[in-house]
Short mmCIF file of C-alpha atoms and ligand atoms in Angstrom, two decimals:
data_model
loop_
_atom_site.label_atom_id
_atom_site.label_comp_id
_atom_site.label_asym_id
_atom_site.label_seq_id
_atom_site.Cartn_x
_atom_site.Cartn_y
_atom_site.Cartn_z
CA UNK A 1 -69.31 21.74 23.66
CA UNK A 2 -71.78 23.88 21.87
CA UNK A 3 -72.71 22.91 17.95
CA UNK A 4 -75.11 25.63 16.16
CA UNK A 5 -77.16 25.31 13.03
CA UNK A 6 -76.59 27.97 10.19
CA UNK A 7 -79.55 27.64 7.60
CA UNK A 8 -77.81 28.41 4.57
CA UNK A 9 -78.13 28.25 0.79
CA UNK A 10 -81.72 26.69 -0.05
CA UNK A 11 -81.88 24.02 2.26
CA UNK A 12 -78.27 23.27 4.35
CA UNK A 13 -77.06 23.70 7.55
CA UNK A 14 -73.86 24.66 8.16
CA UNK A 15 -72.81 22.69 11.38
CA UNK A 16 -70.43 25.80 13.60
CA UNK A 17 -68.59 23.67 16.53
CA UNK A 18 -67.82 25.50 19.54
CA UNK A 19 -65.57 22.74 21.64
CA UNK A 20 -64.77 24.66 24.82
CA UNK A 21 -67.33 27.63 26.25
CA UNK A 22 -64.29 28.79 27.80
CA UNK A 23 -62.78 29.27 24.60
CA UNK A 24 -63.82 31.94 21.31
CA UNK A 25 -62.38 29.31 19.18
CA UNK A 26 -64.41 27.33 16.57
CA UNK A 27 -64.74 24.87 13.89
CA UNK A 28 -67.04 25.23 10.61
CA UNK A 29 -68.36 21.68 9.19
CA UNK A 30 -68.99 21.93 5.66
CA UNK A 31 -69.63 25.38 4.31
CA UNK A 32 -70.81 25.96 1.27
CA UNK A 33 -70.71 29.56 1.66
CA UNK A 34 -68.74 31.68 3.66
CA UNK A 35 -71.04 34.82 4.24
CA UNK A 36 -73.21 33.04 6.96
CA UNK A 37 -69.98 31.51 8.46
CA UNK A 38 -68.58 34.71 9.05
CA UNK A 39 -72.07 36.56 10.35
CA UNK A 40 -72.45 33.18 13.10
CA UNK A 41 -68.81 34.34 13.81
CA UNK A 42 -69.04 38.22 14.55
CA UNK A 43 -72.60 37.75 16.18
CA UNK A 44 -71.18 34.94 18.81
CA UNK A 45 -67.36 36.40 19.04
CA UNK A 46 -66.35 33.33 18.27
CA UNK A 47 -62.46 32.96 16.26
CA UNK A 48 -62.42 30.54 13.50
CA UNK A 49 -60.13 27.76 14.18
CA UNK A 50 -60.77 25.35 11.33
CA UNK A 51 -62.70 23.85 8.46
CA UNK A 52 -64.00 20.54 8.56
CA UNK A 53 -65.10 18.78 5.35
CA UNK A 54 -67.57 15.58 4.66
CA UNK A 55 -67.31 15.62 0.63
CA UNK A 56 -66.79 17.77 -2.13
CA UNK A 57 -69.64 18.68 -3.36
CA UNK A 58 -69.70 22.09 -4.26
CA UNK A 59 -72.67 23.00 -1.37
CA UNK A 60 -70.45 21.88 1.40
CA UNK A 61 -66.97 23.23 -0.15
CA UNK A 62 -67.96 27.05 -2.05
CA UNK A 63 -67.15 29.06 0.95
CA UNK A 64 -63.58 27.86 2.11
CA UNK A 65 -61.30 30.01 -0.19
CA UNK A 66 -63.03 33.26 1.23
CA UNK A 67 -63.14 31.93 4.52
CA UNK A 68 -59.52 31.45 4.33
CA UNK A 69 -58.99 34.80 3.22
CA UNK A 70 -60.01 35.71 6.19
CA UNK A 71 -58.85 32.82 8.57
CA UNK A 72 -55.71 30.87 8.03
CA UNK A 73 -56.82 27.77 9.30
CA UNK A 74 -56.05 24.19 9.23
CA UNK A 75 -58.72 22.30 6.66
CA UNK A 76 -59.29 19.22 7.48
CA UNK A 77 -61.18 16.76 4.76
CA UNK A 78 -61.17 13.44 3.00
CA UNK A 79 -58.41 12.27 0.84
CA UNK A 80 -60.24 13.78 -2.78
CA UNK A 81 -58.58 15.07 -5.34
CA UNK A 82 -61.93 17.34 -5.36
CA UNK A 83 -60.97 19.22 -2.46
CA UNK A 84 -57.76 20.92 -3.32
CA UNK A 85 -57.86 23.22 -0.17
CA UNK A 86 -57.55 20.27 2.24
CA UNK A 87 -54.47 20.45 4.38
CA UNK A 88 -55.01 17.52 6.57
CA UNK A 89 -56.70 14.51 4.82
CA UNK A 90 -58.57 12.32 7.17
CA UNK A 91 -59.39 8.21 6.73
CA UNK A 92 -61.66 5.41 7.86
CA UNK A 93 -60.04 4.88 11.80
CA UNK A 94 -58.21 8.63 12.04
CA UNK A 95 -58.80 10.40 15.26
CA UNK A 96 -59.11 13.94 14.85
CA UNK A 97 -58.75 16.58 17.85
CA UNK A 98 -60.83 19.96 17.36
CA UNK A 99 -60.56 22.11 20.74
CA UNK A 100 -59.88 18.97 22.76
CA UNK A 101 -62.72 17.12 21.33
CA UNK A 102 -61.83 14.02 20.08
CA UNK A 103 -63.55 12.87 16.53
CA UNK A 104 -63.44 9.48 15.05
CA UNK A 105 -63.51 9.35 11.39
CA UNK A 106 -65.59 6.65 9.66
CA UNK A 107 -65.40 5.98 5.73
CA UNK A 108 -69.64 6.17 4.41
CA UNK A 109 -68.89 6.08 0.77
CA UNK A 110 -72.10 5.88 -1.24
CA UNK A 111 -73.61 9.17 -1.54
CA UNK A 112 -69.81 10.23 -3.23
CA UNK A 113 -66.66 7.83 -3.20
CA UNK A 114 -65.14 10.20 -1.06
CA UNK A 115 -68.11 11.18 2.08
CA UNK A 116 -66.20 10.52 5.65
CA UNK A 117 -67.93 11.20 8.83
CA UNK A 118 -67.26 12.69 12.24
CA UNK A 119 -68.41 10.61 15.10
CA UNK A 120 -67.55 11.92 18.67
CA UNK A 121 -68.68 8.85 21.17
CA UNK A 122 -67.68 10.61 24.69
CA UNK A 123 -69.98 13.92 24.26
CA UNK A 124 -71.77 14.71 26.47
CA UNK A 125 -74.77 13.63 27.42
CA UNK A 126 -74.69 11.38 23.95
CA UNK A 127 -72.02 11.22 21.52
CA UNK A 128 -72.23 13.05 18.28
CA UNK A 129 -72.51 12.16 14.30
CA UNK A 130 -72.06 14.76 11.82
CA UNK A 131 -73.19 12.81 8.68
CA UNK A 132 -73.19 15.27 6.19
CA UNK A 133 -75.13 13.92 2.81
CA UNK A 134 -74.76 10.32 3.81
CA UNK A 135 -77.61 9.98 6.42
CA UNK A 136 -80.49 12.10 6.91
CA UNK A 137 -83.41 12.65 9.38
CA UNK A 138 -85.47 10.20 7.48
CA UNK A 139 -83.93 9.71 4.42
CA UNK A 140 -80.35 9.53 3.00
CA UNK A 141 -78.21 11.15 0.12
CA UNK A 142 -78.62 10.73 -3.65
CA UNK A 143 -76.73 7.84 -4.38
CA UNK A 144 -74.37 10.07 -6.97
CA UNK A 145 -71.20 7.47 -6.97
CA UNK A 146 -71.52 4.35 -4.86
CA UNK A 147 -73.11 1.51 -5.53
CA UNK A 148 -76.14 -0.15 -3.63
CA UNK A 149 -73.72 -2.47 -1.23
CA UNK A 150 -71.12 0.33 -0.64
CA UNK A 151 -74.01 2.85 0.48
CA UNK A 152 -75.96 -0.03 2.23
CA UNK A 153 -73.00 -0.73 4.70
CA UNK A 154 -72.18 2.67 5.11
CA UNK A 155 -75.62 3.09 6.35
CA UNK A 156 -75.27 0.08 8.21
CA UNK A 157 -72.06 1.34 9.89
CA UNK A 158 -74.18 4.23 11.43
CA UNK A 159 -77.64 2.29 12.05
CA UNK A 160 -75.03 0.45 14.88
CA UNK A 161 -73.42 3.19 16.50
CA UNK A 162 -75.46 3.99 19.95
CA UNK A 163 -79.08 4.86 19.75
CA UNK A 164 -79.07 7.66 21.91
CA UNK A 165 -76.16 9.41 19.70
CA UNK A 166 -77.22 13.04 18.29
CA UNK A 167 -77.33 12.96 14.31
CA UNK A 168 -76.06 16.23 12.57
CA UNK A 169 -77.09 15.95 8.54
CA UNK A 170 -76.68 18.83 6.27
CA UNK A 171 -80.08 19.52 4.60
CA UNK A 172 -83.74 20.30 5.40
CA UNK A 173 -85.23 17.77 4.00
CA UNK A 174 -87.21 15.89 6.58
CA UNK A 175 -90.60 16.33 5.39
CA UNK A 176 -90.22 15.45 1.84
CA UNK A 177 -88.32 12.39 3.58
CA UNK A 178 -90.84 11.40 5.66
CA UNK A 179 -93.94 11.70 3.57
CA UNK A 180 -91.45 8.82 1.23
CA UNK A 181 -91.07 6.84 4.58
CA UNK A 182 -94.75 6.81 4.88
CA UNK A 183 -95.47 5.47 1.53
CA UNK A 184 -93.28 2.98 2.09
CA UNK A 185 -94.66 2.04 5.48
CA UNK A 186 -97.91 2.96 6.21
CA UNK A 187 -99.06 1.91 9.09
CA UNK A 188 -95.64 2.58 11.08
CA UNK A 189 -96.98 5.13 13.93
CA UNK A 190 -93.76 6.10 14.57
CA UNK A 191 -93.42 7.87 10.91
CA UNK A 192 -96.92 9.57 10.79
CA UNK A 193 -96.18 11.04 14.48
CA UNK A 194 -92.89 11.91 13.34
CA UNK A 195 -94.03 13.34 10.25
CA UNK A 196 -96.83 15.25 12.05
CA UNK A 197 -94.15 17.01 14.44
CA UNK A 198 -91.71 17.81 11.34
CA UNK A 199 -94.71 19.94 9.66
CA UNK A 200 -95.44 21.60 12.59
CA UNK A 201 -91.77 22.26 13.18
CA UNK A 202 -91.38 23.72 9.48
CA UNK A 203 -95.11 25.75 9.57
CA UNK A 204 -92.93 27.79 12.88
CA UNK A 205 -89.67 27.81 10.24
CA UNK A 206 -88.14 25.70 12.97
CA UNK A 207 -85.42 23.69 12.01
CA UNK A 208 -85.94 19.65 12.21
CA UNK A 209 -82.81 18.45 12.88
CA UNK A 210 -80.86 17.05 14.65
CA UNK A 211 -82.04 13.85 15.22
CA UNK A 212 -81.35 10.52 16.73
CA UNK A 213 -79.95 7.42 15.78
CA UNK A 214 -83.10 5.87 17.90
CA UNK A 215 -85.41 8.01 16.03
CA UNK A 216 -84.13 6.98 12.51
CA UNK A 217 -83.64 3.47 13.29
CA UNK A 218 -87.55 3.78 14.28
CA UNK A 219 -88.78 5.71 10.94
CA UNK A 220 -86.00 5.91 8.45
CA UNK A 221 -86.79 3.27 5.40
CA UNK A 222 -83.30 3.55 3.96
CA UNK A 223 -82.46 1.68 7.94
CA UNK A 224 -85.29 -0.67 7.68
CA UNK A 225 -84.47 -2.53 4.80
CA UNK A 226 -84.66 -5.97 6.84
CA UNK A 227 -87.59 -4.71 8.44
CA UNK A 228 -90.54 -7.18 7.08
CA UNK A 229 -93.42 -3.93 6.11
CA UNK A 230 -90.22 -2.29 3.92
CA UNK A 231 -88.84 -5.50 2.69
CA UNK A 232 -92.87 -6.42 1.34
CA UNK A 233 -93.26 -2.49 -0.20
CA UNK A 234 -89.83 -2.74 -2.10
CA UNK A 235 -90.79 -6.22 -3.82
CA UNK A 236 -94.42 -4.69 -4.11
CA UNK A 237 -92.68 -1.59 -6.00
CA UNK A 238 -90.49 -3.60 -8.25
CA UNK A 239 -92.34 -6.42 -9.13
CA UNK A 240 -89.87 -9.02 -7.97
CA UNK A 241 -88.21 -10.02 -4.57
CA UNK A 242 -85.20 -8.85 -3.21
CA UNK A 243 -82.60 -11.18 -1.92
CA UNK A 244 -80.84 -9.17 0.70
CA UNK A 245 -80.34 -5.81 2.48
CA UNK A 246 -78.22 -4.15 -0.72
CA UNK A 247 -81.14 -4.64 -3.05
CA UNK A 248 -83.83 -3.71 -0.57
CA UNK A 249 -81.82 -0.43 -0.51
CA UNK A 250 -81.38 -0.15 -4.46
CA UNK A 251 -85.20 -0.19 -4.87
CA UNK A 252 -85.71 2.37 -2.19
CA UNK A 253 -83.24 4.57 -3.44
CA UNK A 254 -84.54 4.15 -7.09
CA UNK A 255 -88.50 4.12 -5.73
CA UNK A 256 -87.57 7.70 -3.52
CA UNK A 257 -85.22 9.25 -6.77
CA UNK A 258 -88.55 9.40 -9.18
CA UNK A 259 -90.45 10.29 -5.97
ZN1 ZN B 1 -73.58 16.14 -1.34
#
């Protein structure tokens, strides 16, 4: 299995899944635009074989009806009413086969009502998350719909799925994320190294991600929020304590917003 980046738009990746080598077929995660779909296409002879969808914003969703112009493929998605062009609508505890790779869907509502992700445990060597705008490298999605619990346990949900597994997220945002995480935890040496090697990444317009689970369960604040250093900086920002994970998360998510 073979998954390439397409920077696209200002700051996305567009996540192109190649499941067999042996095979020119493929599968497109989330594009919000088709023209870099179908240049990834022509320059690796690859075939489109399906869309796959996260949510419906309009970054992850503006390039389907031209790519089906071209391709008359299978779209699979969540169950939205936003997503009209979805032809297979996927749920919390669907499997879902791409090229004889075998996806598990989980539910991560928060960043929208609607955001599912793909989680393949039996890649190899480490299974697979694409997260789309739910989890980050370093950060996580605007919280546009959900509600503090919802996009806490979500989060939670993918804090506990296997360390070593290889995190996919759909922006280039790490930086920006990291000099947050660093505010709110300044002495962690795990987010100023971290942070060091993103800006030296970005100064060679080398891509950040993907990450790890490890790595974000290390230096991610919005998966620390029982962690004693984040816990102290969210009732230091808010001028009162918080009483459990949820809230912890709020004030992080409010603290980062005006950021
Ligand atoms: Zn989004």
């Amino acid at each position: 299995m073979q998954i390439y980046g397409l920077p696209a738009l200002e700051t996305n990746y567009f996540w192109l899944l190649q499941p067999d080598p042996k095979s020119s077929d493929a599968y497109i995660f989330d594009p919000g635009d088709a023209a870099p779909v179908l240049a990834a296409l022509k320059q690796r002879e690859l075939t489109l074989a399906g869309i796959v969808l996260t949510h419906h914003h309009w970054d992850h969703t503006d390039g389907i009806d031209e790519l089906l112009e071209h391709h008359q493929v299978p779209v699979y998605g969540p169950h939205s009413t936003r997503i009209p062009q979805v032809t297979q609508p996927l749920a919390e505890g669907d499997t879902l086969e791409l090229g004889g790779t075998q996806w598990r869907i989980l539910a991560t509502p928060g960043h929208t009502l609607d955001h599912i992700v793909y989680y393949r445990p039996d890649a190899k060597p480490n299974g697979v998350l694409i997260a789309g705008d739910t989890l980050f490298a370093g950060g996580c999605g605007r919280m546009f719909e959900g509600d503090p619990e919802r996009f806490q346990q979500s989060l939670d949900k993918l804090a506990q799925l296997p360390a070593n597994t290889t995190l996919y997220c759909s922006h280039e945002y790490t930086v920006a994320n990291l000099v947050f995480a660093q505010a709110v935890e300044p002495e962690n040496p795990d987010i100023a190294a971290r942070l060091n090697s993103a800006r030296k990444k970005r100064e060679q317009h080398q891509p950040t991600v993907p990450s790890t689970i490890a790595l974000e369960l290390a230096t991610n604040p919005f998966l620390r929020c029982t962690q004693a250093p984040v816990v102290a900086s969210a009732s230091e920002y808010s001028g009162c304590s918080q009483d459990s994970a949820a809230d912890v998360f709020a004030v992080l998510r409010r603290w980062k917003d005006g950021f």
